[in-house]
Short mmCIF file of C-alpha atoms in Angstrom, two decimals:
data_model
loop_
_atom_site.label_atom_id
_atom_site.label_comp_id
_atom_site.label_asym_id
_atom_site.label_seq_id
_atom_site.Cartn_x
_atom_site.Cartn_y
_atom_site.Cartn_z
CA UNK A 1 77.19 154.96 57.88
CA UNK A 2 78.87 153.13 60.92
CA UNK A 3 76.48 150.96 63.05
CA UNK A 4 76.72 150.53 66.76
CA UNK A 5 76.26 147.14 68.02
CA UNK A 6 74.17 147.13 71.42
CA UNK A 7 74.81 143.99 73.41
CA UNK A 8 71.76 142.96 75.24
CA UNK A 9 72.02 143.46 79.08
CA UNK A 10 71.48 140.08 81.08
CA UNK A 11 69.69 140.18 84.29
CA UNK A 12 72.48 138.21 86.14
CA UNK A 13 75.96 139.36 85.32
CA UNK A 14 79.48 137.69 86.28
CA UNK A 15 80.83 139.00 89.35
CA UNK A 16 84.17 140.61 89.29
CA UNK A 17 86.88 138.31 90.62
CA UNK A 18 87.42 139.15 94.19
CA UNK A 19 91.08 139.70 95.22
CA UNK A 20 92.04 136.96 97.79
CA UNK A 21 92.96 138.15 101.49
CA UNK A 22 96.18 137.03 102.99
CA UNK A 23 97.90 136.22 99.67
CA UNK A 24 100.95 135.07 101.37
CA UNK A 25 98.94 132.04 102.79
CA UNK A 26 97.47 130.86 99.61
CA UNK A 27 100.30 128.34 98.71
CA UNK A 28 100.88 127.45 102.59
CA UNK A 29 100.31 123.87 102.23
CA UNK A 30 99.83 121.11 105.15
CA UNK A 31 103.68 120.04 104.38
CA UNK A 32 104.70 122.96 106.60
CA UNK A 33 103.82 120.89 109.58
CA UNK A 34 106.91 118.80 108.89
CA UNK A 35 108.95 121.67 110.28
CA UNK A 36 107.15 121.44 113.69
CA UNK A 37 107.60 117.61 113.65
CA UNK A 38 111.26 117.90 112.78
CA UNK A 39 111.83 120.57 115.62
CA UNK A 40 109.93 118.79 118.26
CA UNK A 41 111.87 115.48 117.62
CA UNK A 42 115.05 117.20 118.27
CA UNK A 43 113.91 117.95 121.95
CA UNK A 44 112.20 114.35 122.37
CA UNK A 45 115.13 112.51 121.12
CA UNK A 46 117.89 114.73 122.92
CA UNK A 47 116.14 114.39 126.18
CA UNK A 48 115.95 110.64 125.98
CA UNK A 49 119.65 109.78 124.71
CA UNK A 50 121.33 107.36 126.63
CA UNK A 51 124.15 109.75 127.02
CA UNK A 52 123.54 113.34 128.43
CA UNK A 53 125.93 116.27 128.40
CA UNK A 54 125.80 119.30 130.77
CA UNK A 55 123.23 121.82 129.38
CA UNK A 56 121.51 119.28 127.10
CA UNK A 57 118.09 119.12 128.83
CA UNK A 58 118.01 122.87 128.92
CA UNK A 59 118.68 123.16 125.21
CA UNK A 60 115.96 120.39 124.74
CA UNK A 61 113.50 122.58 126.73
CA UNK A 62 114.49 125.59 124.31
CA UNK A 63 113.84 123.40 121.27
CA UNK A 64 110.55 122.15 122.82
CA UNK A 65 109.35 125.62 123.29
CA UNK A 66 110.36 126.70 119.78
CA UNK A 67 108.38 123.67 118.29
CA UNK A 68 105.21 124.75 120.36
CA UNK A 69 105.52 128.34 119.12
CA UNK A 70 106.07 127.29 115.32
CA UNK A 71 102.91 124.78 115.79
CA UNK A 72 100.75 127.69 117.23
CA UNK A 73 101.97 130.03 114.31
CA UNK A 74 101.28 127.55 111.61
CA UNK A 75 97.77 126.47 113.14
CA UNK A 76 96.74 129.96 113.03
CA UNK A 77 98.33 130.35 109.42
CA UNK A 78 96.48 127.36 108.17
CA UNK A 79 93.28 128.34 109.77
CA UNK A 80 93.56 131.71 107.56
CA UNK A 81 94.36 129.52 104.54
CA UNK A 82 91.23 127.40 105.17
CA UNK A 83 89.37 130.81 105.69
CA UNK A 84 90.58 132.91 102.91
CA UNK A 85 91.64 130.14 100.19
CA UNK A 86 89.00 127.47 100.50
CA UNK A 87 89.37 126.75 96.71
CA UNK A 88 93.16 126.16 97.12
CA UNK A 89 92.46 124.21 100.30
CA UNK A 90 90.21 121.79 98.46
CA UNK A 91 92.65 121.53 95.51
CA UNK A 92 95.18 120.36 97.90
CA UNK A 93 92.96 117.64 99.13
CA UNK A 94 92.21 116.66 95.48
CA UNK A 95 96.02 116.55 94.64
CA UNK A 96 97.55 113.20 95.13
CA UNK A 97 100.96 114.83 95.78
CA UNK A 98 99.70 117.07 98.50
CA UNK A 99 96.74 115.31 100.15
CA UNK A 100 99.31 112.68 102.09
CA UNK A 101 100.74 115.71 103.99
CA UNK A 102 97.58 116.01 105.86
CA UNK A 103 98.92 113.54 108.03
CA UNK A 104 101.68 115.95 109.17
CA UNK A 105 99.12 117.93 111.12
CA UNK A 106 98.50 114.78 113.50
CA UNK A 107 102.11 114.04 113.83
CA UNK A 108 102.84 117.80 114.74
CA UNK A 109 100.38 117.81 117.29
CA UNK A 110 101.57 114.50 118.76
CA UNK A 111 105.22 115.24 118.80
CA UNK A 112 104.56 118.61 120.45
CA UNK A 113 102.37 117.01 122.93
CA UNK A 114 104.89 114.28 123.72
CA UNK A 115 107.75 116.74 124.27
CA UNK A 116 105.31 118.64 126.69
CA UNK A 117 105.57 115.70 129.18
CA UNK A 118 109.39 114.77 128.32
CA UNK A 119 110.78 118.23 128.68
CA UNK A 120 107.96 120.73 128.77
CA UNK A 121 107.13 119.86 132.32
CA UNK A 122 110.23 121.20 133.68
CA UNK A 123 109.02 124.63 132.35
CA UNK A 124 105.14 124.59 132.97
CA UNK A 125 104.90 121.83 135.64
CA UNK A 126 103.64 118.24 135.51
CA UNK A 127 99.99 119.15 136.01
CA UNK A 128 99.91 121.71 133.09
CA UNK A 129 101.98 119.42 131.07
CA UNK A 130 99.58 116.41 131.44
CA UNK A 131 96.49 118.76 130.52
CA UNK A 132 98.34 119.92 127.62
CA UNK A 133 99.57 116.43 126.33
CA UNK A 134 96.02 115.23 126.95
CA UNK A 135 94.50 117.79 124.58
CA UNK A 136 97.16 117.48 122.07
CA UNK A 137 97.14 113.73 122.04
CA UNK A 138 93.45 113.52 121.87
CA UNK A 139 93.06 115.73 118.95
CA UNK A 140 96.40 114.44 117.15
CA UNK A 141 95.11 110.84 117.47
CA UNK A 142 91.72 111.78 116.01
CA UNK A 143 93.08 113.72 113.19
CA UNK A 144 95.45 110.73 112.59
CA UNK A 145 92.87 108.09 112.40
CA UNK A 146 90.74 110.15 110.08
CA UNK A 147 93.65 110.92 107.70
CA UNK A 148 94.54 107.11 107.70
CA UNK A 149 90.98 106.57 106.35
CA UNK A 150 90.16 109.65 104.31
CA UNK A 151 93.37 110.17 102.34
CA UNK A 152 93.56 106.32 101.13
CA UNK A 153 89.81 106.94 100.20
CA UNK A 154 90.44 109.99 98.01
CA UNK A 155 93.30 108.19 96.45
CA UNK A 156 90.70 105.29 95.38
CA UNK A 157 87.89 107.43 94.46
CA UNK A 158 89.08 110.92 93.73
CA UNK A 159 92.76 111.09 92.77
CA UNK A 160 93.98 109.75 89.26
CA UNK A 161 97.30 108.16 90.25
CA UNK A 162 99.53 105.93 88.27
CA UNK A 163 102.29 103.57 89.49
CA UNK A 164 104.97 105.79 88.42
CA UNK A 165 103.64 108.46 90.74
CA UNK A 166 104.16 106.34 94.01
CA UNK A 167 106.26 108.23 96.47
CA UNK A 168 107.17 107.75 100.12
CA UNK A 169 104.94 110.70 101.03
CA UNK A 170 102.08 108.30 100.45
CA UNK A 171 103.11 106.76 103.84
CA UNK A 172 102.40 109.92 105.75
CA UNK A 173 98.87 109.25 106.56
CA UNK A 174 99.25 105.87 107.64
CA UNK A 175 102.33 106.71 109.97
CA UNK A 176 100.31 109.08 112.24
CA UNK A 177 98.64 106.25 114.41
CA UNK A 178 102.02 104.86 114.90
CA UNK A 179 102.95 108.26 116.46
CA UNK A 180 99.94 107.97 118.61
CA UNK A 181 101.11 104.45 119.58
CA UNK A 182 104.59 105.84 120.46
CA UNK A 183 103.64 108.90 122.73
CA UNK A 184 100.44 107.43 124.20
CA UNK A 185 102.59 105.55 126.97
CA UNK A 186 103.52 108.85 128.31
CA UNK A 187 99.95 109.43 129.52
CA UNK A 188 99.51 106.07 130.90
CA UNK A 189 101.00 106.74 134.41
CA UNK A 190 99.01 109.67 134.88
CA UNK A 191 95.62 107.50 134.52
CA UNK A 192 94.11 105.99 137.43
CA UNK A 193 95.19 102.20 137.80
CA UNK A 194 93.11 99.49 136.44
CA UNK A 195 91.11 99.51 133.36
CA UNK A 196 91.95 103.35 132.29
CA UNK A 197 95.58 102.13 131.88
CA UNK A 198 95.01 98.89 130.24
CA UNK A 199 92.72 100.48 127.95
CA UNK A 200 95.03 103.05 126.80
CA UNK A 201 97.88 100.58 126.45
CA UNK A 202 95.94 98.09 124.28
CA UNK A 203 94.49 100.96 122.23
CA UNK A 204 98.02 102.17 121.51
CA UNK A 205 98.88 98.46 120.47
CA UNK A 206 95.74 98.61 118.17
CA UNK A 207 97.10 101.69 116.50
CA UNK A 208 100.66 100.19 116.11
CA UNK A 209 98.69 97.46 114.23
CA UNK A 210 96.75 99.82 112.26
CA UNK A 211 99.87 101.78 111.06
CA UNK A 212 102.12 98.65 110.69
CA UNK A 213 99.77 96.67 108.60
CA UNK A 214 98.80 99.59 106.30
CA UNK A 215 102.54 100.37 105.80
CA UNK A 216 103.24 96.77 104.66
CA UNK A 217 100.44 97.18 102.15
CA UNK A 218 101.98 100.65 100.79
CA UNK A 219 105.59 100.16 100.90
CA UNK A 220 105.88 97.55 98.24
CA UNK A 221 104.30 100.27 95.82
CA UNK A 222 106.98 102.75 96.72
CA UNK A 223 109.79 100.16 96.37
CA UNK A 224 108.44 98.82 93.13
CA UNK A 225 108.25 102.40 91.62
CA UNK A 226 111.93 102.80 92.61
CA UNK A 227 113.07 99.58 91.00
CA UNK A 228 110.91 99.96 87.77
CA UNK A 229 110.79 103.73 87.39
CA UNK A 230 114.23 104.63 88.55
CA UNK A 231 115.37 107.35 90.94
CA UNK A 232 112.80 109.85 92.04
CA UNK A 233 113.17 113.38 90.88
CA UNK A 234 115.81 115.39 92.57
CA UNK A 235 113.57 117.46 94.77
CA UNK A 236 111.50 114.36 95.93
CA UNK A 237 114.76 112.37 96.75
CA UNK A 238 114.83 113.45 100.51
CA UNK A 239 111.25 111.86 100.91
CA UNK A 240 113.11 108.46 100.81
CA UNK A 241 113.81 108.97 104.29
CA UNK A 242 110.09 108.85 105.15
CA UNK A 243 110.33 105.41 105.08
CA UNK A 244 112.25 105.37 108.19
CA UNK A 245 109.34 106.93 110.03
CA UNK A 246 107.27 103.89 110.37
CA UNK A 247 110.35 101.76 111.02
CA UNK A 248 111.95 103.70 113.84
CA UNK A 249 108.32 104.83 115.30
CA UNK A 250 107.26 101.19 115.76
CA UNK A 251 110.55 100.42 117.19
CA UNK A 252 109.92 103.27 119.71
CA UNK A 253 106.43 102.38 120.34
CA UNK A 254 106.95 98.77 121.43
CA UNK A 255 109.67 99.97 123.76
CA UNK A 256 107.72 102.84 125.27
CA UNK A 257 104.71 100.24 125.61
CA UNK A 258 106.82 97.79 127.25
CA UNK A 259 108.21 100.44 129.90
CA UNK A 260 104.42 100.83 131.17
CA UNK A 261 103.21 97.42 130.55
CA UNK A 262 103.90 96.17 134.25
CA UNK A 263 101.96 99.01 135.69
CA UNK A 264 98.96 98.45 133.00
CA UNK A 265 98.44 94.95 132.49
CA UNK A 266 99.08 91.68 134.39
CA UNK A 267 101.13 88.71 133.89
CA UNK A 268 102.04 87.15 131.70
CA UNK A 269 101.50 89.72 129.29
CA UNK A 270 103.63 92.41 130.93
CA UNK A 271 106.76 90.13 130.51
CA UNK A 272 105.83 88.97 126.99
CA UNK A 273 105.35 92.68 125.85
CA UNK A 274 108.83 93.32 127.11
CA UNK A 275 110.28 90.40 125.29
CA UNK A 276 108.20 91.64 122.18
CA UNK A 277 109.99 94.97 122.34
CA UNK A 278 113.33 93.27 121.71
CA UNK A 279 112.28 90.64 119.29
CA UNK A 280 110.45 92.98 117.10
CA UNK A 281 112.69 96.17 117.41
CA UNK A 282 116.07 94.69 116.69
CA UNK A 283 115.17 93.24 113.29
CA UNK A 284 113.26 96.35 112.22
CA UNK A 285 116.21 98.52 113.45
CA UNK A 286 118.37 96.40 111.18
CA UNK A 287 116.16 97.04 108.08
CA UNK A 288 115.86 100.89 109.09
CA UNK A 289 119.74 101.01 108.87
CA UNK A 290 119.69 99.34 105.54
CA UNK A 291 117.05 101.71 104.10
CA UNK A 292 119.04 104.86 105.73
CA UNK A 293 122.06 103.58 103.79
CA UNK A 294 120.28 103.17 100.58
CA UNK A 295 118.44 106.82 100.84
CA UNK A 296 121.91 108.30 102.04
CA UNK A 297 123.48 107.01 98.65
CA UNK A 298 120.49 108.44 96.76
CA UNK A 299 120.80 111.61 98.51
CA UNK A 300 124.30 112.04 97.75
CA UNK A 301 123.55 111.29 94.00
CA UNK A 302 120.89 113.90 93.91
CA UNK A 303 123.22 116.47 95.53
CA UNK A 304 125.89 115.73 92.91
CA UNK A 305 123.22 116.32 90.30
CA UNK A 306 122.27 119.66 91.48
CA UNK A 307 119.62 119.14 93.92
CA UNK A 308 118.57 122.40 95.49
CA UNK A 309 116.47 123.14 98.64
CA UNK A 310 113.01 122.51 99.01
CA UNK A 311 110.58 121.62 101.89
CA UNK A 312 111.16 118.05 101.26
CA UNK A 313 114.41 118.59 103.07
CA UNK A 314 112.38 118.38 106.46
CA UNK A 315 111.96 114.71 105.53
CA UNK A 316 115.49 114.06 106.82
CA UNK A 317 114.63 115.26 110.39
CA UNK A 318 111.67 113.40 112.04
CA UNK A 319 112.10 109.90 110.43
CA UNK A 320 115.76 110.00 111.58
CA UNK A 321 114.48 111.11 114.88
CA UNK A 322 112.28 108.42 115.49
CA UNK A 323 115.28 105.81 114.56
CA UNK A 324 117.27 107.82 117.45
CA UNK A 325 114.19 107.04 120.02
CA UNK A 326 114.04 103.49 118.66
CA UNK A 327 117.75 102.80 119.25
CA UNK A 328 117.37 104.50 122.51
CA UNK A 329 114.89 102.23 123.52
CA UNK A 330 116.52 99.14 122.49
CA UNK A 331 119.75 100.38 124.51
CA UNK A 332 117.18 100.75 127.55
CA UNK A 333 115.84 97.21 127.35
CA UNK A 334 118.90 95.28 126.26
CA UNK A 335 121.59 97.12 127.98
CA UNK A 336 123.85 97.05 124.99
CA UNK A 337 126.36 99.87 124.32
CA UNK A 338 126.17 99.32 120.76
CA UNK A 339 122.57 100.66 120.68
CA UNK A 340 123.43 103.66 122.89
CA UNK A 341 126.23 104.69 120.41
CA UNK A 342 123.97 104.06 117.49
CA UNK A 343 121.30 106.36 118.99
CA UNK A 344 124.01 109.08 119.69
CA UNK A 345 125.39 108.70 116.06
CA UNK A 346 121.86 108.96 114.62
CA UNK A 347 121.11 112.08 116.69
CA UNK A 348 124.19 114.05 115.51
CA UNK A 349 123.00 113.20 111.97
CA UNK A 350 119.38 114.48 113.02
CA UNK A 351 120.89 117.63 114.28
CA UNK A 352 122.84 118.42 111.19
CA UNK A 353 119.85 117.78 109.01
CA UNK A 354 117.70 120.05 111.20
CA UNK A 355 120.32 122.88 111.05
CA UNK A 356 120.62 122.70 107.50
CA UNK A 357 116.71 122.48 106.95
CA UNK A 358 115.92 125.19 109.40
CA UNK A 359 118.57 127.69 108.14
CA UNK A 360 117.14 127.36 104.37
CA UNK A 361 113.60 127.58 105.44
CA UNK A 362 114.39 130.89 107.25
CA UNK A 363 116.15 132.18 104.15
CA UNK A 364 113.27 130.97 101.98
CA UNK A 365 110.93 132.70 104.19
CA UNK A 366 113.06 135.89 104.40
CA UNK A 367 113.07 136.18 100.40
CA UNK A 368 109.46 135.14 100.13
CA UNK A 369 110.41 132.23 97.71
CA UNK A 370 108.92 129.44 99.62
CA UNK A 371 105.45 131.11 100.08
CA UNK A 372 105.29 131.95 96.41
CA UNK A 373 103.25 130.11 93.76
CA UNK A 374 104.88 126.80 92.80
CA UNK A 375 106.42 126.87 89.62
#
């Protein structure tokens, strides 16, 4: 005779797994803000080049508007990600490979905000541009300073990292304050004369120091991993260009700050800061060109070995753009044609990289591959 086994009923039963809403957003990580950064720097760098072609500024206005639209779309999408996929968002924060990209949010806000005052004012007016940049600069700076502390804290107490896992992406949250230092001077002429201007000027120099010294601590780990561990995986090879970020951005920052120093701080500091822009910027730009050559050689090697497209290709845009603005600043303060030509040559490389990254990103979005679960 067959017996029937009756399982006892429990008072509390496991709920059925709930289907996630907005599944297309589940794997939308903070690294996507790099596309905003890479687009905005085209406008910012193109508008400040020593050489200007007919229609160049109009083209920069269009690109800035595009970066602002992409930023708005991504902010909305990432808000949906946190709303509907909090488990995945928390997993990103606890993943040492993803958490550093939270610094990209700050830099995206700052890059678009800076572009608003550089070229956006032609479209929306100076008053509105100042208001928009004030909001974006304040939010971007606050988020950047938070990321510069929170991400290293998580790496120390929560992430399980080994020396072989070091990548240039670790620099991302540390570079964000340097971007604030570089775009903050754009707001200084719109502040009341006296202490407000001097306060923002010195605050930008303080953020310059935060980012520079933190980068000097982190960069040996990255370079040591390359020497001891060999080349990065093919997909991560473009991230080598991220090292150019703090180099080019710091050169841009000291030159931008030197421009506004005479109207913000008295003698002898204004003159000293102008001299510092050249004394600091020239050697750092030299090292940036050395690293650019090394990274380009590694990129060619990876391409020959079958490197395919990934969102890491956006690392070829914003860092190179900071070198463009840094070289343009040195051309402005030294009067040397060599720096003007360097800025133009780097801008052509930046434009090429942006076209490639943007085209492949659009193709990946169309096919759905870029929003699919990582393999």
